[in-house]
Amino acid sequence: QVQLEESGGGLVQAGGSLRLSCAASGSRFGINAMGWYRQAPGKQRELVATITIAYSTNYADSVKGRFTISRDNAKNTVYLQMNSLKPEDTAIYYCNVRKWGDDYWGQGTQVTVSS
């Protein structure tokens, strides 16, 4: 029903920046929130940041002050600007959309931060 296309991952040095993008197919009608989650090897998937239709944002404590989530309604896209990246940010980042109570996930994009 909803397909998410992620982009923007890559390899950067500690202290560098990346911007992730996630474009959602279809109408935004019914979407309650969009967000980013990440999963490191051997770890559970964790919330990174979310943004609601009312533009209320929520961040994990570990990324607060470094990451910024935003939306572009015209492009039906959610972004994650990641600054001051740390090696512990290394993970596969997944875009998430909650629409009518159901979760939809992107394919994931690899972010690797070298020390």
Short mmCIF file of C-alpha atoms in Angstrom, two decimals:
data_model
loop_
_atom_site.label_atom_id
_atom_site.label_comp_id
_atom_site.label_asym_id
_atom_site.label_seq_id
_atom_site.Cartn_x
_atom_site.Cartn_y
_atom_site.Cartn_z
CA GLN A 1 0.00 0.00 0.00
CA VAL A 2 2.70 2.46 1.03
CA GLN A 3 6.19 2.19 -0.38
CA LEU A 4 9.13 4.08 1.09
CA GLU A 5 12.28 4.90 -0.80
CA GLU A 6 15.30 5.76 1.32
CA SER A 7 18.54 7.40 0.29
CA GLY A 8 21.47 9.34 1.71
CA GLY A 9 23.39 6.76 3.69
CA GLY A 10 27.10 6.30 3.37
CA LEU A 11 30.50 6.23 5.03
CA VAL A 12 31.72 9.30 6.91
CA GLN A 13 34.36 10.16 9.46
CA ALA A 14 33.46 10.95 13.05
CA GLY A 15 32.25 14.51 13.30
CA GLY A 16 30.89 14.50 9.78
CA SER A 17 27.34 14.90 8.52
CA LEU A 18 24.82 13.04 6.42
CA ARG A 19 21.25 13.73 5.38
CA LEU A 20 18.85 10.86 4.93
CA SER A 21 15.75 11.14 2.77
CA CYS A 22 12.65 9.00 2.62
CA ALA A 23 9.95 9.52 0.00
CA ALA A 24 6.55 7.96 0.60
CA SER A 25 4.27 6.85 -2.22
CA GLY A 26 0.60 7.72 -2.36
CA SER A 27 -1.37 10.28 -0.43
CA ARG A 28 -0.36 11.65 2.95
CA PHE A 29 -3.97 11.38 4.04
CA GLY A 30 -4.16 9.12 7.07
CA ILE A 31 -0.49 9.44 7.99
CA ASN A 32 -0.13 10.13 11.68
CA ALA A 33 3.63 10.24 11.91
CA MET A 34 6.87 9.61 10.08
CA GLY A 35 10.18 8.75 11.59
CA TRP A 36 13.55 7.09 11.57
CA TYR A 37 14.70 4.00 13.39
CA ARG A 38 18.06 2.29 13.37
CA GLN A 39 19.47 -1.14 14.04
CA ALA A 40 23.10 -1.86 14.77
CA PRO A 41 24.58 -5.37 14.47
CA GLY A 42 23.47 -7.52 17.38
CA LYS A 43 21.17 -4.82 18.69
CA GLN A 44 17.43 -4.25 18.69
CA ARG A 45 15.85 -1.67 16.45
CA GLU A 46 15.57 1.64 18.25
CA LEU A 47 13.76 4.89 17.65
CA VAL A 48 15.89 7.77 16.43
CA ALA A 49 13.41 10.53 15.70
CA THR A 50 9.76 11.02 14.79
CA ILE A 51 7.65 13.85 13.46
CA THR A 52 3.85 14.00 13.53
CA ILE A 53 1.40 15.57 11.10
CA ALA A 54 1.29 18.49 13.52
CA TYR A 55 5.08 18.78 13.24
CA SER A 56 5.69 17.70 16.80
CA THR A 57 9.10 16.05 17.05
CA ASN A 58 10.64 13.48 19.32
CA TYR A 59 14.28 12.42 19.55
CA ALA A 60 16.22 9.70 21.24
CA ASP A 61 18.42 11.12 23.97
CA SER A 62 21.49 9.79 22.21
CA VAL A 63 20.90 11.97 19.13
CA LYS A 64 19.26 15.02 20.66
CA GLY A 65 21.08 18.18 19.67
CA ARG A 66 22.86 16.47 16.79
CA PHE A 67 20.06 15.16 14.56
CA THR A 68 17.14 17.07 13.09
CA ILE A 69 14.04 15.51 11.55
CA SER A 70 11.93 17.45 9.07
CA ARG A 71 9.20 16.99 6.47
CA ASP A 72 8.42 18.34 3.02
CA ASN A 73 4.72 17.96 2.33
CA ALA A 74 5.01 18.85 -1.35
CA LYS A 75 7.47 16.01 -1.90
CA ASN A 76 5.85 13.70 0.66
CA THR A 77 9.30 13.20 2.11
CA VAL A 78 10.85 13.00 5.55
CA TYR A 79 14.48 13.90 6.19
CA LEU A 80 17.00 13.24 8.90
CA GLN A 81 19.90 15.67 9.09
CA MET A 82 22.68 14.03 11.07
CA ASN A 83 25.51 16.20 12.36
CA SER A 84 28.47 15.50 14.63
CA LEU A 85 28.24 11.83 13.80
CA LYS A 86 29.82 9.32 16.15
CA PRO A 87 30.96 5.74 15.56
CA GLU A 88 28.09 4.56 17.77
CA ASP A 89 25.68 6.01 15.20
CA THR A 90 26.73 3.25 12.82
CA ALA A 91 23.63 1.25 11.92
CA ILE A 92 21.09 0.54 9.25
CA TYR A 93 18.58 3.36 9.30
CA TYR A 94 14.97 2.59 8.48
CA CYS A 95 12.29 5.05 7.50
CA ASN A 96 8.92 4.49 9.15
CA VAL A 97 5.45 5.75 8.32
CA ARG A 98 2.41 5.16 10.49
CA LYS A 99 -0.75 5.35 8.43
CA TRP A 100 -4.18 4.50 9.80
CA GLY A 101 -2.47 2.71 12.68
CA ASP A 102 -0.28 0.51 10.48
CA ASP A 103 3.49 0.73 10.20
CA TYR A 104 5.31 0.81 6.88
CA TRP A 105 9.06 0.46 6.58
CA GLY A 106 11.70 1.45 4.09
CA GLN A 107 14.36 -0.94 2.87
CA GLY A 108 17.01 0.59 5.10
CA THR A 109 20.11 2.61 4.33
CA GLN A 110 23.53 1.91 5.82
CA VAL A 111 25.25 4.62 7.82
CA THR A 112 28.83 3.92 8.81
CA VAL A 113 30.87 6.33 10.92
CA SER A 114 34.58 5.68 11.17
CA SER A 115 36.74 6.77 14.08
#
